[in-house]
């Protein structure tokens, strides 16, 4: 428990999330410090904790479902092997495809999840208020459904953040367009069932004063869209984006989180290494 609490604190301490003032079609957000070795180590440990059941939907840690012993370690090892592979060597075309469409995608979702957990604990410009409840991360990269769903406060009102994480070394702009297409479907009412299901689960950890605000209006009138795009090749995150401008939420709740990496593959490799090393750190063998 202390190891993961310290890991979340390391992420909070070393990652600076900053809102830009330039765009007119959306709010652009960047982050510095993600590639620091202590951060990628902390993120790897955090993702192991997610898989081990340590991170609850109230963004707090719980050991209620944490396994122990060799069997639990082996189960976790097998899961992590399936998710990220046993090494960072990707040579064959099928291996490269696995890295680019499965491994990196799952890790990217996990990093976005971690940043929302940090927002539950301290101020940052990721969202305009603290996170109260957060949908669990997908257990598999191919799992269908919304990547990120979080209930947060904006002053006295609660809002619903819906996020889509993307990872592309060279095509961040294209991935943003894909995310905008998904948000358009939400605007058109095509994800109502998914949002109801998520809220039925999340509402159980809300305090009594917040519960009455969880109504259909939450995803009709109080939505915040949160595309999270990991990229290396620069693209203009402050440029007007018609695909974002036409979405229903106001500009302050169309929040593009553009996470530019100096070494795209190195970032994901470092987190993958920390995950493999973190199995025995998170799950004890006795």
Short mmCIF file of C-alpha atoms in Angstrom, two decimals:
data_model
loop_
_atom_site.label_atom_id
_atom_site.label_comp_id
_atom_site.label_asym_id
_atom_site.label_seq_id
_atom_site.Cartn_x
_atom_site.Cartn_y
_atom_site.Cartn_z
CA UNK A 1 0.00 0.00 0.00
CA UNK A 2 2.75 2.47 0.95
CA UNK A 3 4.66 1.71 -2.25
CA UNK A 4 1.67 2.68 -4.39
CA UNK A 5 0.80 5.70 -2.25
CA UNK A 6 4.40 6.85 -2.72
CA UNK A 7 4.15 6.17 -6.47
CA UNK A 8 1.05 8.35 -6.79
CA UNK A 9 2.82 11.04 -4.78
CA UNK A 10 5.83 10.84 -7.10
CA UNK A 11 3.58 11.33 -10.14
CA UNK A 12 1.87 14.28 -8.45
CA UNK A 13 5.18 15.84 -7.42
CA UNK A 14 7.05 15.54 -10.72
CA UNK A 15 4.34 15.91 -13.40
CA UNK A 16 3.19 19.46 -14.05
CA UNK A 17 -0.13 19.76 -15.90
CA UNK A 18 -0.63 23.15 -17.54
CA UNK A 19 -3.58 24.75 -19.34
CA UNK A 20 -2.87 26.91 -22.40
CA UNK A 21 -4.90 30.03 -23.08
CA UNK A 22 -4.67 30.22 -26.87
CA UNK A 23 -7.29 27.95 -28.48
CA UNK A 24 -10.80 29.12 -29.30
CA UNK A 25 -12.38 25.75 -30.15
CA UNK A 26 -11.17 23.88 -27.06
CA UNK A 27 -8.97 24.09 -23.98
CA UNK A 28 -5.46 22.76 -24.61
CA UNK A 29 -3.55 21.08 -21.79
CA UNK A 30 0.04 19.89 -21.69
CA UNK A 31 2.16 18.10 -19.11
CA UNK A 32 5.84 18.19 -18.27
CA UNK A 33 7.82 15.56 -16.40
CA UNK A 34 6.19 12.39 -17.66
CA UNK A 35 9.46 10.98 -18.98
CA UNK A 36 11.43 11.43 -15.77
CA UNK A 37 12.75 8.03 -14.59
CA UNK A 38 11.04 8.34 -11.20
CA UNK A 39 7.74 9.01 -12.96
CA UNK A 40 7.88 6.10 -15.39
CA UNK A 41 8.87 3.86 -12.46
CA UNK A 42 5.92 5.14 -10.45
CA UNK A 43 3.55 4.72 -13.39
CA UNK A 44 4.67 1.13 -13.92
CA UNK A 45 4.07 0.30 -10.26
CA UNK A 46 0.71 2.06 -10.39
CA UNK A 47 -0.41 -0.03 -13.36
CA UNK A 48 0.57 -3.23 -11.57
CA UNK A 49 -1.51 -2.04 -8.61
CA UNK A 50 -4.49 -1.45 -10.94
CA UNK A 51 -4.24 -5.01 -12.24
CA UNK A 52 -3.85 -6.35 -8.70
CA UNK A 53 -7.10 -4.66 -7.63
CA UNK A 54 -5.59 -2.02 -5.37
CA UNK A 55 -7.20 1.05 -6.98
CA UNK A 56 -10.90 1.48 -6.18
CA UNK A 57 -13.44 3.59 -8.08
CA UNK A 58 -13.28 6.33 -5.44
CA UNK A 59 -9.63 6.85 -6.53
CA UNK A 60 -8.46 5.47 -3.20
CA UNK A 61 -6.38 2.39 -2.50
CA UNK A 62 -7.84 -0.76 -1.01
CA UNK A 63 -6.24 -4.12 -0.22
CA UNK A 64 -9.60 -5.91 -0.01
CA UNK A 65 -9.03 -7.79 -3.28
CA UNK A 66 -5.23 -7.93 -3.23
CA UNK A 67 -3.95 -11.48 -3.61
CA UNK A 68 -0.80 -12.82 -2.00
CA UNK A 69 1.48 -15.78 -2.54
CA UNK A 70 3.13 -17.44 -5.51
CA UNK A 71 -0.18 -18.19 -7.25
CA UNK A 72 -1.18 -14.50 -7.16
CA UNK A 73 2.23 -13.49 -8.48
CA UNK A 74 2.01 -16.03 -11.31
CA UNK A 75 -1.48 -14.88 -12.25
CA UNK A 76 -0.31 -11.26 -12.37
CA UNK A 77 2.81 -12.23 -14.35
CA UNK A 78 0.65 -14.00 -16.93
CA UNK A 79 -1.72 -11.03 -17.22
CA UNK A 80 1.11 -8.54 -17.64
CA UNK A 81 2.83 -10.76 -20.20
CA UNK A 82 -0.37 -10.82 -22.26
CA UNK A 83 -0.83 -7.04 -21.98
CA UNK A 84 2.69 -5.74 -22.64
CA UNK A 85 4.82 -8.72 -23.69
CA UNK A 86 7.82 -10.27 -21.98
CA UNK A 87 10.42 -7.92 -23.50
CA UNK A 88 10.63 -4.59 -25.29
CA UNK A 89 12.00 -6.20 -28.45
CA UNK A 90 9.56 -5.79 -31.33
CA UNK A 91 11.05 -6.85 -34.66
CA UNK A 92 8.51 -8.81 -36.64
CA UNK A 93 5.58 -6.98 -38.21
CA UNK A 94 3.14 -8.74 -35.88
CA UNK A 95 5.24 -7.71 -32.86
CA UNK A 96 5.35 -4.08 -33.96
CA UNK A 97 1.59 -4.12 -34.49
CA UNK A 98 1.12 -5.54 -30.98
CA UNK A 99 3.29 -2.75 -29.53
CA UNK A 100 1.60 0.06 -31.43
CA UNK A 101 -2.05 -1.02 -31.19
CA UNK A 102 -2.25 -3.02 -27.96
CA UNK A 103 0.64 -2.47 -25.53
CA UNK A 104 0.99 1.28 -25.95
CA UNK A 105 -2.78 1.76 -26.07
CA UNK A 106 -3.32 0.01 -22.75
CA UNK A 107 -0.43 1.81 -21.04
CA UNK A 108 -1.67 5.17 -22.39
CA UNK A 109 -5.10 4.56 -20.89
CA UNK A 110 -3.43 3.64 -17.59
CA UNK A 111 -1.35 6.83 -17.52
CA UNK A 112 -4.48 8.91 -18.16
CA UNK A 113 -6.22 6.98 -15.36
CA UNK A 114 -3.31 7.73 -13.01
CA UNK A 115 -3.48 11.46 -13.79
CA UNK A 116 -7.17 11.45 -12.84
CA UNK A 117 -6.36 9.66 -9.57
CA UNK A 118 -3.79 12.37 -8.88
CA UNK A 119 -6.51 14.97 -9.61
CA UNK A 120 -8.60 13.37 -6.87
CA UNK A 121 -5.83 14.14 -4.40
CA UNK A 122 -4.47 17.53 -5.38
CA UNK A 123 -5.14 20.54 -7.57
CA UNK A 124 -4.04 20.42 -11.18
CA UNK A 125 -5.26 21.97 -14.41
CA UNK A 126 -6.31 18.60 -15.82
CA UNK A 127 -9.88 19.30 -14.66
CA UNK A 128 -11.44 22.35 -13.02
CA UNK A 129 -12.16 20.47 -9.79
CA UNK A 130 -11.41 17.29 -7.84
CA UNK A 131 -12.34 13.80 -9.01
CA UNK A 132 -14.81 11.95 -6.76
CA UNK A 133 -15.26 8.69 -8.65
CA UNK A 134 -13.49 7.07 -11.60
CA UNK A 135 -14.39 4.08 -13.74
CA UNK A 136 -11.93 1.21 -13.50
CA UNK A 137 -9.35 0.85 -16.27
CA UNK A 138 -10.01 -1.69 -18.99
CA UNK A 139 -8.37 -5.02 -18.18
CA UNK A 140 -7.56 -5.64 -21.87
CA UNK A 141 -6.60 -3.18 -24.63
CA UNK A 142 -9.22 -4.69 -26.98
CA UNK A 143 -12.05 -4.21 -24.48
CA UNK A 144 -14.91 -2.17 -25.88
CA UNK A 145 -16.41 0.86 -24.18
CA UNK A 146 -15.42 4.28 -22.93
CA UNK A 147 -11.80 4.57 -21.76
CA UNK A 148 -12.30 7.12 -18.98
CA UNK A 149 -15.41 8.12 -17.07
CA UNK A 150 -15.04 10.34 -14.00
CA UNK A 151 -17.34 12.35 -11.75
CA UNK A 152 -15.73 15.58 -10.60
CA UNK A 153 -16.73 18.90 -9.05
CA UNK A 154 -16.76 22.33 -10.61
CA UNK A 155 -17.46 24.58 -7.63
CA UNK A 156 -20.68 23.21 -6.10
CA UNK A 157 -21.79 21.29 -9.20
CA UNK A 158 -20.69 17.83 -10.23
CA UNK A 159 -19.67 17.19 -13.84
CA UNK A 160 -19.07 14.07 -15.88
CA UNK A 161 -15.73 13.76 -17.67
CA UNK A 162 -15.57 11.26 -20.51
CA UNK A 163 -12.13 10.55 -21.88
CA UNK A 164 -10.59 8.74 -24.83
CA UNK A 165 -6.87 7.92 -24.72
CA UNK A 166 -4.78 7.60 -27.88
CA UNK A 167 -1.10 6.88 -28.51
CA UNK A 168 0.57 7.56 -31.85
CA UNK A 169 4.18 8.55 -32.35
CA UNK A 170 3.60 10.35 -35.67
CA UNK A 171 -0.13 11.01 -35.99
CA UNK A 172 -1.37 12.76 -32.88
CA UNK A 173 -3.60 15.02 -34.96
CA UNK A 174 -5.30 12.07 -36.66
CA UNK A 175 -5.86 10.37 -33.32
CA UNK A 176 -7.48 13.53 -31.99
CA UNK A 177 -9.86 13.49 -34.96
CA UNK A 178 -10.77 9.89 -34.12
CA UNK A 179 -11.49 10.87 -30.51
CA UNK A 180 -13.68 13.76 -31.66
CA UNK A 181 -15.68 11.31 -33.75
CA UNK A 182 -16.40 9.23 -30.66
CA UNK A 183 -17.45 12.33 -28.69
CA UNK A 184 -19.79 13.26 -31.53
CA UNK A 185 -21.51 9.89 -31.08
CA UNK A 186 -22.03 10.72 -27.39
CA UNK A 187 -23.56 14.04 -28.43
CA UNK A 188 -25.87 12.08 -30.73
CA UNK A 189 -27.04 9.87 -27.86
CA UNK A 190 -25.31 6.66 -28.92
CA UNK A 191 -23.54 5.98 -25.60
CA UNK A 192 -26.42 6.51 -23.19
CA UNK A 193 -26.46 2.85 -22.09
CA UNK A 194 -22.71 2.87 -21.39
CA UNK A 195 -22.91 6.10 -19.40
CA UNK A 196 -25.86 4.87 -17.32
CA UNK A 197 -23.99 1.66 -16.51
CA UNK A 198 -20.87 3.58 -15.50
CA UNK A 199 -22.83 6.00 -13.31
CA UNK A 200 -24.77 3.22 -11.58
CA UNK A 201 -21.42 1.88 -10.43
CA UNK A 202 -19.76 5.21 -9.62
CA UNK A 203 -22.66 6.69 -7.65
CA UNK A 204 -22.22 4.15 -4.84
CA UNK A 205 -19.02 5.88 -3.63
CA UNK A 206 -20.38 9.43 -3.73
CA UNK A 207 -21.23 11.31 -0.56
CA UNK A 208 -24.87 11.91 0.33
CA UNK A 209 -24.70 15.58 -0.67
CA UNK A 210 -23.52 14.73 -4.20
CA UNK A 211 -25.83 11.80 -4.95
CA UNK A 212 -28.94 13.87 -5.82
CA UNK A 213 -27.01 15.47 -8.70
CA UNK A 214 -26.50 12.12 -10.46
CA UNK A 215 -29.34 12.33 -12.98
CA UNK A 216 -29.72 12.08 -16.73
CA UNK A 217 -28.80 15.78 -16.91
CA UNK A 218 -25.26 14.84 -15.92
CA UNK A 219 -24.46 13.37 -19.35
CA UNK A 220 -26.80 15.62 -21.27
CA UNK A 221 -25.90 19.05 -19.86
CA UNK A 222 -22.76 18.66 -17.73
CA UNK A 223 -20.40 16.69 -19.90
CA UNK A 224 -16.68 17.33 -20.18
CA UNK A 225 -14.79 15.73 -23.08
CA UNK A 226 -11.21 14.72 -22.35
CA UNK A 227 -9.22 13.42 -25.33
CA UNK A 228 -5.77 12.35 -24.08
CA UNK A 229 -3.26 12.06 -26.93
CA UNK A 230 0.29 10.76 -26.50
CA UNK A 231 2.54 11.72 -29.42
CA UNK A 232 6.12 12.51 -30.43
CA UNK A 233 5.78 14.37 -33.72
CA UNK A 234 4.60 17.87 -32.91
CA UNK A 235 1.22 19.10 -34.05
CA UNK A 236 -0.45 22.41 -33.31
CA UNK A 237 -2.60 21.77 -30.25
CA UNK A 238 -3.69 25.42 -30.15
CA UNK A 239 -5.04 25.50 -33.69
CA UNK A 240 -8.78 25.80 -34.18
CA UNK A 241 -10.34 22.34 -34.43
CA UNK A 242 -13.75 22.36 -36.14
CA UNK A 243 -14.30 18.77 -35.00
CA UNK A 244 -14.00 19.96 -31.39
CA UNK A 245 -15.74 23.32 -31.85
CA UNK A 246 -19.01 21.66 -32.87
CA UNK A 247 -19.21 19.39 -29.82
CA UNK A 248 -21.93 20.17 -27.28
CA UNK A 249 -19.96 21.07 -24.11
CA UNK A 250 -18.59 24.63 -23.74
CA UNK A 251 -14.95 25.39 -24.54
CA UNK A 252 -13.85 25.00 -20.90
CA UNK A 253 -15.18 21.43 -20.98
CA UNK A 254 -13.59 20.41 -24.27
CA UNK A 255 -10.17 19.66 -22.81
CA UNK A 256 -7.50 18.34 -25.16
CA UNK A 257 -4.71 16.77 -23.11
CA UNK A 258 -1.77 16.61 -25.55
CA UNK A 259 1.17 14.72 -24.04
CA UNK A 260 4.22 15.16 -26.25
CA UNK A 261 7.07 12.75 -25.59
CA UNK A 262 10.68 13.26 -26.60
CA UNK A 263 11.22 9.49 -26.84
CA UNK A 264 7.84 7.93 -27.57
CA UNK A 265 8.89 4.29 -27.57
CA UNK A 266 11.34 4.80 -24.72
CA UNK A 267 8.53 6.15 -22.52
CA UNK A 268 6.35 3.10 -23.02
CA UNK A 269 9.34 0.74 -22.75
CA UNK A 270 10.32 2.25 -19.39
CA UNK A 271 6.82 1.81 -17.98
CA UNK A 272 6.68 -1.76 -19.30
CA UNK A 273 10.01 -2.56 -17.59
CA UNK A 274 8.75 -1.05 -14.33
CA UNK A 275 5.60 -3.18 -14.56
CA UNK A 276 7.55 -6.41 -14.98
CA UNK A 277 9.82 -5.50 -12.07
CA UNK A 278 6.88 -4.34 -9.96
CA UNK A 279 5.04 -7.66 -9.75
CA UNK A 280 6.96 -8.90 -6.72
CA UNK A 281 6.94 -5.39 -5.21
CA UNK A 282 3.15 -5.14 -5.26
CA UNK A 283 2.18 -8.77 -4.59
CA UNK A 284 4.09 -10.53 -1.85
CA UNK A 285 5.03 -14.22 -2.18
CA UNK A 286 3.83 -15.09 1.35
#
